[in-house]
PDB file of C-alpha atoms and ligand atoms in Angstrom:
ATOM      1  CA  UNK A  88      85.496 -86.608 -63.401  1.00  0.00           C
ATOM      2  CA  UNK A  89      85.258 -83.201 -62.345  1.00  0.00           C
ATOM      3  CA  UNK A  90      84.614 -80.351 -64.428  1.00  0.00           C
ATOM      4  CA  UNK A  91      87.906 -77.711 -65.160  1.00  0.00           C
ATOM      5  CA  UNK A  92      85.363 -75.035 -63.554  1.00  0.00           C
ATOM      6  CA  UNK A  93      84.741 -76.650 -60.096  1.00  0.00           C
ATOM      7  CA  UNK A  94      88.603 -75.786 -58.371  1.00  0.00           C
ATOM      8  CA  UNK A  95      87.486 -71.903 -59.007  1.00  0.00           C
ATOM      9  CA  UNK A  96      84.055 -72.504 -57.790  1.00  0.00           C
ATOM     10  CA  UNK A  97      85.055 -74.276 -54.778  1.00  0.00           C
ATOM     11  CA  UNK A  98      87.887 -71.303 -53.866  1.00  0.00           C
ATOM     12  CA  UNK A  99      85.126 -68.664 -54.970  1.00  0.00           C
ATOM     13  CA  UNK A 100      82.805 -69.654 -52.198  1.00  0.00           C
ATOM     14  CA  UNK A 101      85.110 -71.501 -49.841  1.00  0.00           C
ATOM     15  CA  UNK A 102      85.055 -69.781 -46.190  1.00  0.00           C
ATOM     16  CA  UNK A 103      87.735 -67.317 -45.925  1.00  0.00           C
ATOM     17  CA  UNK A 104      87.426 -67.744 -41.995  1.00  0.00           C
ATOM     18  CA  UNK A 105      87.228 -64.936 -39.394  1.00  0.00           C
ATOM     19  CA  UNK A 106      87.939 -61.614 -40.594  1.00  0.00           C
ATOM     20  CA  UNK A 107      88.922 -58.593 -38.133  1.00  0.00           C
ATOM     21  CA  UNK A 108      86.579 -56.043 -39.247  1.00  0.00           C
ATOM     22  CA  UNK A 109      87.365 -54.230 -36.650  1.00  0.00           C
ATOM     23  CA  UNK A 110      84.662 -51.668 -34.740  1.00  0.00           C
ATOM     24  CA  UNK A 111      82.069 -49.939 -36.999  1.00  0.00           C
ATOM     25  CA  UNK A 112      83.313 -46.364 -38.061  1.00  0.00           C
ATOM     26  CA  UNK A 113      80.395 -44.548 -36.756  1.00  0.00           C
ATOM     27  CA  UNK A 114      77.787 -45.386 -34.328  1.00  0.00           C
ATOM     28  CA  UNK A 115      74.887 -43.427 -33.729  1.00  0.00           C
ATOM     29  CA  UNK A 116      74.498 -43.570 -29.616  1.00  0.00           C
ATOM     30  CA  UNK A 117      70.879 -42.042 -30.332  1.00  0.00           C
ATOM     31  CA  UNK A 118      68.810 -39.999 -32.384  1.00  0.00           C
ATOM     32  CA  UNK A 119      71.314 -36.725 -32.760  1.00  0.00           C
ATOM     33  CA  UNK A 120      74.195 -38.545 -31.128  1.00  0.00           C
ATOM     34  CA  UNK A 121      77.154 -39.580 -33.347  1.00  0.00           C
ATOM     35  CA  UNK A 122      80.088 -41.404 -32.737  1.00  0.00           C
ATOM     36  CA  UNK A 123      82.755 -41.531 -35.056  1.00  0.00           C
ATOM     37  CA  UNK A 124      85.282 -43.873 -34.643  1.00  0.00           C
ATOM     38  CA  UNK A 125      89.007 -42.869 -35.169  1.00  0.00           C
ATOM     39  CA  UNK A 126      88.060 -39.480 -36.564  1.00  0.00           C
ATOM     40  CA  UNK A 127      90.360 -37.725 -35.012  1.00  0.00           C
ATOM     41  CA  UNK A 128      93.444 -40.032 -35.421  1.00  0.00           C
ATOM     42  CA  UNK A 129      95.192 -38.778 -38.542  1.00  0.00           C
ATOM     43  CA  UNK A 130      95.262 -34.624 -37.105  1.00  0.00           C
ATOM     44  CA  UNK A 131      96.316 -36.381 -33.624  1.00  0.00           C
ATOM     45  CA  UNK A 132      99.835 -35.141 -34.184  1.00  0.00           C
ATOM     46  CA  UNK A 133      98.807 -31.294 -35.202  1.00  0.00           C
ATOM     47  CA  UNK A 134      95.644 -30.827 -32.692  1.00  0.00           C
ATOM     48  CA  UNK A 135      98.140 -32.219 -30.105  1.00  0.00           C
ATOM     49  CA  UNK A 136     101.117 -29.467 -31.162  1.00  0.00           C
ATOM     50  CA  UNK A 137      97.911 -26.992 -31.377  1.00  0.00           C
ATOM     51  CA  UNK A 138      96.819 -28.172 -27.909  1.00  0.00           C
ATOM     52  CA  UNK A 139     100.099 -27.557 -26.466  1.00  0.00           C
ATOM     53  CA  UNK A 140     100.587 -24.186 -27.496  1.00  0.00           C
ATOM     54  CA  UNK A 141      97.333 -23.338 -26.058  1.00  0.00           C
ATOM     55  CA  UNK A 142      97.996 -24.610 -22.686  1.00  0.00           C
ATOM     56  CA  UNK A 143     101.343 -22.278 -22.253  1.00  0.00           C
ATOM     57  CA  UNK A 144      99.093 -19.738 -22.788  1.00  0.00           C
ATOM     58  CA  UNK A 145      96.317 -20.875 -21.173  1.00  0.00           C
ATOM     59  CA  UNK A 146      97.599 -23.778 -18.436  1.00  0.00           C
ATOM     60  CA  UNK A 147      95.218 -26.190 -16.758  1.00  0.00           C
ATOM     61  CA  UNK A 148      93.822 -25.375 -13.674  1.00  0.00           C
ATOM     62  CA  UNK A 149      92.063 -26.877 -11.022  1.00  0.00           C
ATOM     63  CA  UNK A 150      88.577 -25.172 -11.064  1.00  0.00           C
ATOM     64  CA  UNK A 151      86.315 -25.254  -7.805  1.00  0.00           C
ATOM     65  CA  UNK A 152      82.433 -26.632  -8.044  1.00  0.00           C
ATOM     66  CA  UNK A 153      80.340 -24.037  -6.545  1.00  0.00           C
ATOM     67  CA  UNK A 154      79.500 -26.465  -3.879  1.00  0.00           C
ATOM     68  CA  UNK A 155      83.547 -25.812  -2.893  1.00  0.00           C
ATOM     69  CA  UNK A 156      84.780 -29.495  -3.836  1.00  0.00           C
ATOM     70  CA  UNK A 157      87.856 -29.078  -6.605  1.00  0.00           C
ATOM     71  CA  UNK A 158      87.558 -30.984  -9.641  1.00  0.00           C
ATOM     72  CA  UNK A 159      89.364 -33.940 -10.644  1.00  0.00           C
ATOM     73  CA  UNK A 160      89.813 -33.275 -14.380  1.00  0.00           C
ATOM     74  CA  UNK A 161      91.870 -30.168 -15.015  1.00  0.00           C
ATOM     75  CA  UNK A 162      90.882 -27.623 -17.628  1.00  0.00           C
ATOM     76  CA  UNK A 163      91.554 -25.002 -20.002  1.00  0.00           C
ATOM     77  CA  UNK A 164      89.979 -22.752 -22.682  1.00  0.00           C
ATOM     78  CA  UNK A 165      90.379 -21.599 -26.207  1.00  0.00           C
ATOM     79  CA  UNK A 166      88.158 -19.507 -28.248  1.00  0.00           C
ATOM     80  CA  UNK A 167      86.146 -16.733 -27.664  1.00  0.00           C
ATOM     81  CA  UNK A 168      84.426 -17.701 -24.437  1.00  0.00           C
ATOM     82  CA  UNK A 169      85.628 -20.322 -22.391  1.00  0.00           C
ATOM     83  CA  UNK A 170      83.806 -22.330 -19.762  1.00  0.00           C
ATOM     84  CA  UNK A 171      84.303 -21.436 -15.982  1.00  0.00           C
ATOM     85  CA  UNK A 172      83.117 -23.188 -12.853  1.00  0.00           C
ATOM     86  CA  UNK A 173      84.121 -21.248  -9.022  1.00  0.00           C
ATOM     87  CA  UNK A 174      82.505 -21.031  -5.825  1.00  0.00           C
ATOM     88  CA  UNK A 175      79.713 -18.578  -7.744  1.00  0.00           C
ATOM     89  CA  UNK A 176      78.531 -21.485 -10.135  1.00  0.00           C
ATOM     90  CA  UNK A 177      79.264 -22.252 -14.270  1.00  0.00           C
ATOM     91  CA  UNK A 178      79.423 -20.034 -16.640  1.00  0.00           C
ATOM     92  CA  UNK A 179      81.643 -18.126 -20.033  1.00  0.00           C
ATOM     93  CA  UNK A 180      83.807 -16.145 -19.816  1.00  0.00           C
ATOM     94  CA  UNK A 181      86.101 -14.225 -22.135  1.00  0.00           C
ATOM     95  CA  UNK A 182      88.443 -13.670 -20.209  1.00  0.00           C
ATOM     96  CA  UNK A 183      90.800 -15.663 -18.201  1.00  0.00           C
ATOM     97  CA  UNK A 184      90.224 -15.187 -14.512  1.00  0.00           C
ATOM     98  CA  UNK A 185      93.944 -16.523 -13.932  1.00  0.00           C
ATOM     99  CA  UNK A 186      95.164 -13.554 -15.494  1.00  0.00           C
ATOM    100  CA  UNK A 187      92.890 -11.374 -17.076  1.00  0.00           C
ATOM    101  CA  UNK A 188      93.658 -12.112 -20.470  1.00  0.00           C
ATOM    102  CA  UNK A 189      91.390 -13.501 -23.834  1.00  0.00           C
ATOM    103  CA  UNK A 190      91.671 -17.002 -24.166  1.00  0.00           C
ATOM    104  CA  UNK A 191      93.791 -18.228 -26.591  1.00  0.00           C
ATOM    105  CA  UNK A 192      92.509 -18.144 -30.575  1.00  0.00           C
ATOM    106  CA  UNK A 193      90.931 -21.246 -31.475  1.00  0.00           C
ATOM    107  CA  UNK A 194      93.336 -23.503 -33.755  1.00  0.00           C
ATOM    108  CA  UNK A 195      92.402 -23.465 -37.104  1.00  0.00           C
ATOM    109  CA  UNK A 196      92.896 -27.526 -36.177  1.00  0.00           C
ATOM    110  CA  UNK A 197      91.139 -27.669 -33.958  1.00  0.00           C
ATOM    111  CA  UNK A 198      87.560 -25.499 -35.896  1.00  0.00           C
ATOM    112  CA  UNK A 199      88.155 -27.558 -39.025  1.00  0.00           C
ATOM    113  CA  UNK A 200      87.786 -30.894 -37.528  1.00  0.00           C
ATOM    114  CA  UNK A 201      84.565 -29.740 -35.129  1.00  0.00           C
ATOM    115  CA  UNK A 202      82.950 -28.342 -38.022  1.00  0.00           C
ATOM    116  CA  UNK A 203      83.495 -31.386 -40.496  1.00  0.00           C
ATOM    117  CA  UNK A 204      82.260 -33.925 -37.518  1.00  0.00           C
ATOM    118  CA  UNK A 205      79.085 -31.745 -37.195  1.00  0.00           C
ATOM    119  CA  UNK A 206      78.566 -31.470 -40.786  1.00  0.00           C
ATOM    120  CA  UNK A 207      79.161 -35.042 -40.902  1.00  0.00           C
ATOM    121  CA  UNK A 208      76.400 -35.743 -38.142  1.00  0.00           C
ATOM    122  CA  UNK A 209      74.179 -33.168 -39.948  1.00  0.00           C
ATOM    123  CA  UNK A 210      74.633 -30.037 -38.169  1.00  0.00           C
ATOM    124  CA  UNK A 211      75.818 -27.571 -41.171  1.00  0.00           C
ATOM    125  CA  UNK A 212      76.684 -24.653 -40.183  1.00  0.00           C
ATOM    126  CA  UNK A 213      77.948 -24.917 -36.522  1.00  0.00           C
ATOM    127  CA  UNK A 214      80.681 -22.264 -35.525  1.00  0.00           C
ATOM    128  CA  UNK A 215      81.639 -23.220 -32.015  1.00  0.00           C
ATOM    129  CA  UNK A 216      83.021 -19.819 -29.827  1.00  0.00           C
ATOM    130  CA  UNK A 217      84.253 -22.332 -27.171  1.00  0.00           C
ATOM    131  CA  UNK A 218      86.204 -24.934 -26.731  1.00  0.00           C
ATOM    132  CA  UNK A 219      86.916 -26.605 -23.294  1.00  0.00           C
ATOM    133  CA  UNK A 220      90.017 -28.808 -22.894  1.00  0.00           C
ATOM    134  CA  UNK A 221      89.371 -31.440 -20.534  1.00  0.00           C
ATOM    135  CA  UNK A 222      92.874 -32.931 -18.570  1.00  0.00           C
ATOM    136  CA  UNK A 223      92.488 -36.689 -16.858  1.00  0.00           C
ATOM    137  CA  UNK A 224      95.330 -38.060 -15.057  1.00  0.00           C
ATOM    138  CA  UNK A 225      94.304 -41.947 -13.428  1.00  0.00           C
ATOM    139  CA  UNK A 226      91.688 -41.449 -11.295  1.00  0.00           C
ATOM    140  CA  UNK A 227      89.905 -38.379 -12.753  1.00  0.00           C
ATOM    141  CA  UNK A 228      86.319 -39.042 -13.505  1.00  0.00           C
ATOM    142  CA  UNK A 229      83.442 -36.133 -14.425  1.00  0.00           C
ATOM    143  CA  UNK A 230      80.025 -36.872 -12.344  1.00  0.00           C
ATOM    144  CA  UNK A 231      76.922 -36.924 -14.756  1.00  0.00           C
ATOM    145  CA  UNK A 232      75.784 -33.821 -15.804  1.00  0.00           C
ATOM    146  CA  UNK A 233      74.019 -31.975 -18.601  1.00  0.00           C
ATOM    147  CA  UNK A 234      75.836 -29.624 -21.100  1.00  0.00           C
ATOM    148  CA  UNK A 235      73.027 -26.555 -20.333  1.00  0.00           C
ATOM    149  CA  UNK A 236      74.982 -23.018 -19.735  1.00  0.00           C
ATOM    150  CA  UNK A 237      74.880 -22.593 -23.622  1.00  0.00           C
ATOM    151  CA  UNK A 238      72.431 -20.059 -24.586  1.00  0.00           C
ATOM    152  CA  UNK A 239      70.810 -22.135 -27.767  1.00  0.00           C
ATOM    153  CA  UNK A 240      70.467 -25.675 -27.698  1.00  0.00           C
ATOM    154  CA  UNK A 241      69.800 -26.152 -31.112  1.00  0.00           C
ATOM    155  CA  UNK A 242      72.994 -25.853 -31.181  1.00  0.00           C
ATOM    156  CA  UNK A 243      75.175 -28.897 -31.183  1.00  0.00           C
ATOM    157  CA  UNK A 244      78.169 -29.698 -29.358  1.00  0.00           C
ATOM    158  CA  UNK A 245      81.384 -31.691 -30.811  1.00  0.00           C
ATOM    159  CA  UNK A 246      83.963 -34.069 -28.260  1.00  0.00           C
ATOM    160  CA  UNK A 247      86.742 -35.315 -29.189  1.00  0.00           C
ATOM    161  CA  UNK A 248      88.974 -37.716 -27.707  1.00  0.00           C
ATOM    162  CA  UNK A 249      93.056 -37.752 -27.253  1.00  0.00           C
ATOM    163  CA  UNK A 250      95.215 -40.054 -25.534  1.00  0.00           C
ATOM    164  CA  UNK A 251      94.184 -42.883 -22.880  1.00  0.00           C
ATOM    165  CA  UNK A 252      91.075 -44.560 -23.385  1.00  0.00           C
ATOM    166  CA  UNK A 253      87.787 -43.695 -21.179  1.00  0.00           C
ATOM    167  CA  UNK A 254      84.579 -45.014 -20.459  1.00  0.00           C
ATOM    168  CA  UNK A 255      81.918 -42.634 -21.165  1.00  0.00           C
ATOM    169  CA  UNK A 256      78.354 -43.087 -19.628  1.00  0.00           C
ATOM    170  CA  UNK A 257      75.672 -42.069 -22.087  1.00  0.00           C
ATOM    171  CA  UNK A 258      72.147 -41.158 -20.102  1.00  0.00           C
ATOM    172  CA  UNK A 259      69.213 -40.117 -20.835  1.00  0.00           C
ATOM    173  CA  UNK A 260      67.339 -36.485 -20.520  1.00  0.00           C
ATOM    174  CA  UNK A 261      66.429 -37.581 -16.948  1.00  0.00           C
ATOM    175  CA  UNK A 262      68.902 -38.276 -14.637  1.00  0.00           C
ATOM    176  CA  UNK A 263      67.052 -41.379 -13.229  1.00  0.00           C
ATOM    177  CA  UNK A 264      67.542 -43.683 -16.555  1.00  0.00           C
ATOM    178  CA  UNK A 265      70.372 -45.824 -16.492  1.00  0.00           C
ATOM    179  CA  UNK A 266      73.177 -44.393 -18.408  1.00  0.00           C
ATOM    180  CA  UNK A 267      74.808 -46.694 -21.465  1.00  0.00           C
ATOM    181  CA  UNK A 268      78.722 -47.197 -21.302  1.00  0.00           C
ATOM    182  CA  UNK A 269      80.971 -46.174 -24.228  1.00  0.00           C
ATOM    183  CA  UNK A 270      84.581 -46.707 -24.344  1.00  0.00           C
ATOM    184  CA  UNK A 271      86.003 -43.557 -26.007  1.00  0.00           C
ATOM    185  CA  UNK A 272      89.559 -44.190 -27.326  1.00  0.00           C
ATOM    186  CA  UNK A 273      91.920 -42.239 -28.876  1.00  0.00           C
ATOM    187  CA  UNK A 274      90.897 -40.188 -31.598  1.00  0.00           C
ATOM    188  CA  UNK A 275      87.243 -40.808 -31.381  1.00  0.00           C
ATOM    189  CA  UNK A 276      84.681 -37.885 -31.581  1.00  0.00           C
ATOM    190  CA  UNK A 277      81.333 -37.356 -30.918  1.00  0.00           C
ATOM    191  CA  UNK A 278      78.803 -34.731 -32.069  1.00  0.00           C
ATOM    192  CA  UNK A 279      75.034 -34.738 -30.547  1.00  0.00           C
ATOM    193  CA  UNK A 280      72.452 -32.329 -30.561  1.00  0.00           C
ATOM    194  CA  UNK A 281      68.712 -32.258 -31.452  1.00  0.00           C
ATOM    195  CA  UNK A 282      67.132 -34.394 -29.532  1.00  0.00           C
ATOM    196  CA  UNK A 283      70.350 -35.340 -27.438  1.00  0.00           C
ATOM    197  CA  UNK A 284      71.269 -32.485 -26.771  1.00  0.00           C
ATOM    198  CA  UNK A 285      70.073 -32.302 -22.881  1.00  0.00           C
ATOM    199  CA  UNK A 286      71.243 -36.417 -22.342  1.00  0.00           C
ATOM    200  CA  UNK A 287      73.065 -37.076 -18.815  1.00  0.00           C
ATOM    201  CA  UNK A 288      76.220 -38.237 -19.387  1.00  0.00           C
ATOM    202  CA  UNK A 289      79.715 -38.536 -17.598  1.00  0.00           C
ATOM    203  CA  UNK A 290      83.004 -40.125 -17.447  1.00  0.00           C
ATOM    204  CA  UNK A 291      84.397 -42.883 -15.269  1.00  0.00           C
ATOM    205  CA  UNK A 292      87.743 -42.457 -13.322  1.00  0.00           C
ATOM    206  CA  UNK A 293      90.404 -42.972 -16.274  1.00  0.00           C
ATOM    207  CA  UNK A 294      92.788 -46.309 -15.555  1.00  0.00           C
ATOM    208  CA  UNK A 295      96.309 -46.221 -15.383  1.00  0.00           C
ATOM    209  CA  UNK A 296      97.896 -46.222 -18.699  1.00  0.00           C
ATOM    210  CA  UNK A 297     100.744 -44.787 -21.083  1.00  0.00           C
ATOM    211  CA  UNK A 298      99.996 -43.609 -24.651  1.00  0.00           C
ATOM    212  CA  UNK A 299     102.125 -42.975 -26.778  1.00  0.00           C
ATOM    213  CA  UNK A 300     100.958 -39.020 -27.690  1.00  0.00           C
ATOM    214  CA  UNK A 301      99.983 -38.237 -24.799  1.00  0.00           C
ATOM    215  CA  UNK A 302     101.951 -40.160 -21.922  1.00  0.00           C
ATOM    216  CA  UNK A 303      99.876 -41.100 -18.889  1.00  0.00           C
ATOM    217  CA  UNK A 304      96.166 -39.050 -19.107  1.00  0.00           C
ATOM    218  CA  UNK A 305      93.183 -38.352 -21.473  1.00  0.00           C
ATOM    219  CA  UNK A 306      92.427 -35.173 -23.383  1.00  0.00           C
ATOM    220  CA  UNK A 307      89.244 -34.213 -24.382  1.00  0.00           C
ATOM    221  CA  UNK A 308      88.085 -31.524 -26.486  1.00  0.00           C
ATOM    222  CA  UNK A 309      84.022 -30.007 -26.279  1.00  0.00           C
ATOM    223  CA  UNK A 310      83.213 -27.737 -28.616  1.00  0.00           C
ATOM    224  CA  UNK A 311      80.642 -25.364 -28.063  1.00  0.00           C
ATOM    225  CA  UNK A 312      78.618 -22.359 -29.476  1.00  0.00           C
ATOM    226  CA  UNK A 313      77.690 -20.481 -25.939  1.00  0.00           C
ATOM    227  CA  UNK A 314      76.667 -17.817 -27.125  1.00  0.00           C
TER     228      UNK A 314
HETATM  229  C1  MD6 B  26      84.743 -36.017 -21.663  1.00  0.00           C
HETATM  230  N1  MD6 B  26      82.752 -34.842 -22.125  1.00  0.00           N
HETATM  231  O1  MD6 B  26      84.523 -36.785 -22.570  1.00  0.00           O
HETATM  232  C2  MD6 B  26      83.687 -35.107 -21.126  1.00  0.00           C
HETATM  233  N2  MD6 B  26      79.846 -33.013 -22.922  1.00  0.00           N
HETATM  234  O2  MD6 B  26      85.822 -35.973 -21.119  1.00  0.00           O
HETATM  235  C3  MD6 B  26      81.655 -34.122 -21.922  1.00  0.00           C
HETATM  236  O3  MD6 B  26      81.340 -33.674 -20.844  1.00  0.00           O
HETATM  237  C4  MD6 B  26      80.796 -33.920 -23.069  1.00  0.00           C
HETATM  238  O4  MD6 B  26      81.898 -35.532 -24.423  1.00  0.00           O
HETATM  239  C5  MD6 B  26      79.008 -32.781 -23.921  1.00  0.00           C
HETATM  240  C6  MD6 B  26      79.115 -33.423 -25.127  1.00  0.00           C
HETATM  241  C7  MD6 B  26      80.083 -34.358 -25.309  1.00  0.00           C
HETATM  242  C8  MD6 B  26      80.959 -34.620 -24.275  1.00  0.00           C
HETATM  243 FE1   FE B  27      79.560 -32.442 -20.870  1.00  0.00          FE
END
């Protein structure tokens, strides 16, 4: 005759079969590279009305490599400085060479969340002056490449991801080792420095796809301190 106690035991330890624990909330890709999973996804809706008003300011543009070849990812600036690449190679500017004016202001949105993520990852302190917006429609991809016309590199820099979902290659600091794929989805962010700071990395050509903030492309956000 069983004991009154053995129908709770049994439930107590009985297998409560697969459970979706989804992906881990943050990652670290390597030593001074974090990802954090979904960071991004409850601002979506304000860094996306933030975004917007930026861009009819500040519209994305086609920029030229300095080897001539257009880009396939269409950008903009806000901040202080913005990133530029033309025929006379990569650099910041504060100005807007479309028209001559500042970049837009940074978004308060937009600061608070780069700051917490690099706090978060344990940079305290950073105060990006730039902040590239990066535009993929299908197709658009971003050759590997380091992040090096900053002027201090013990500086971090913070990405963060809107809209369609993109595989990210994570290399090394030589371009010869074979570069790691992440699939960045909406709302994820990254923030790497120290020792990553100088990693190869890229982004392969973005698949077809609807979302429902941001229609059919990817945004993505780097924030920088250039100068
Ligand atoms: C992108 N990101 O995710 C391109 N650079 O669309 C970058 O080039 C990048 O995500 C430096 C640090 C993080 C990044
Ligand atoms: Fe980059």
């Amino acid at each position: 005759m069983p004991a009154r106690g053995d129908r709770f035991t049994a439930d107590l330890f009985a297998d409560p079969g697969p459970i979706d624990v989804g992906l881990p909330a943050q990652q670290v890709l390597a030593p001074g590279a974090l990802l954090m999973r979904g960071m991004a996804t409850l601002p979506a809706d304000a860094l996306f009305a933030d975004l917007n008003a930026v861009l009819s300011q500040a519209p994305l543009r086609r920029m030229i490599t300095p080897g001539g070849l257009p880009m396939s990812v269409v950008m903009s600036n806000c901040g202080p400085v913005g990133w530029i690449s033309d025929r006379t190679g990569y650099r910041y500017e504060s100005a807007d060479p479309e028209n001559g004016c500042q970049w837009p202001p940074m978004p308060a949105s937009f600061r608070a969340l780069a700051t917490g993520a690099a706090a978060n990852a344990g940079f305290e302190g950073f105060d990006p002056d730039a902040c590239l917006i990066n535009c993929y429609v299908p197709g658009a991809r971003l050759s590997l490449h380091q992040d090096r016309d900053e002027r201090d590199f013990s500086q971090p820099i913070v990405s963060v991801s809107l809209g369609l979902p993109a595989v990210f290659l994570f290399g090394g600091v030589a371009r010869s080792e074979k570069p790691a794929r992440v699939t960045l989805n909406h709302g994820d962010v990254i923030a790497w420095g120290g020792a990553s700071r100088l990693r190869y990395h890229g982004v392969l050509a973005l698949k077809d796809g609807q979302h429902p903030l941001t229609g059919g492309c990817r945004f993505n956000l780097t924030f920088r301190r250039a100068r």
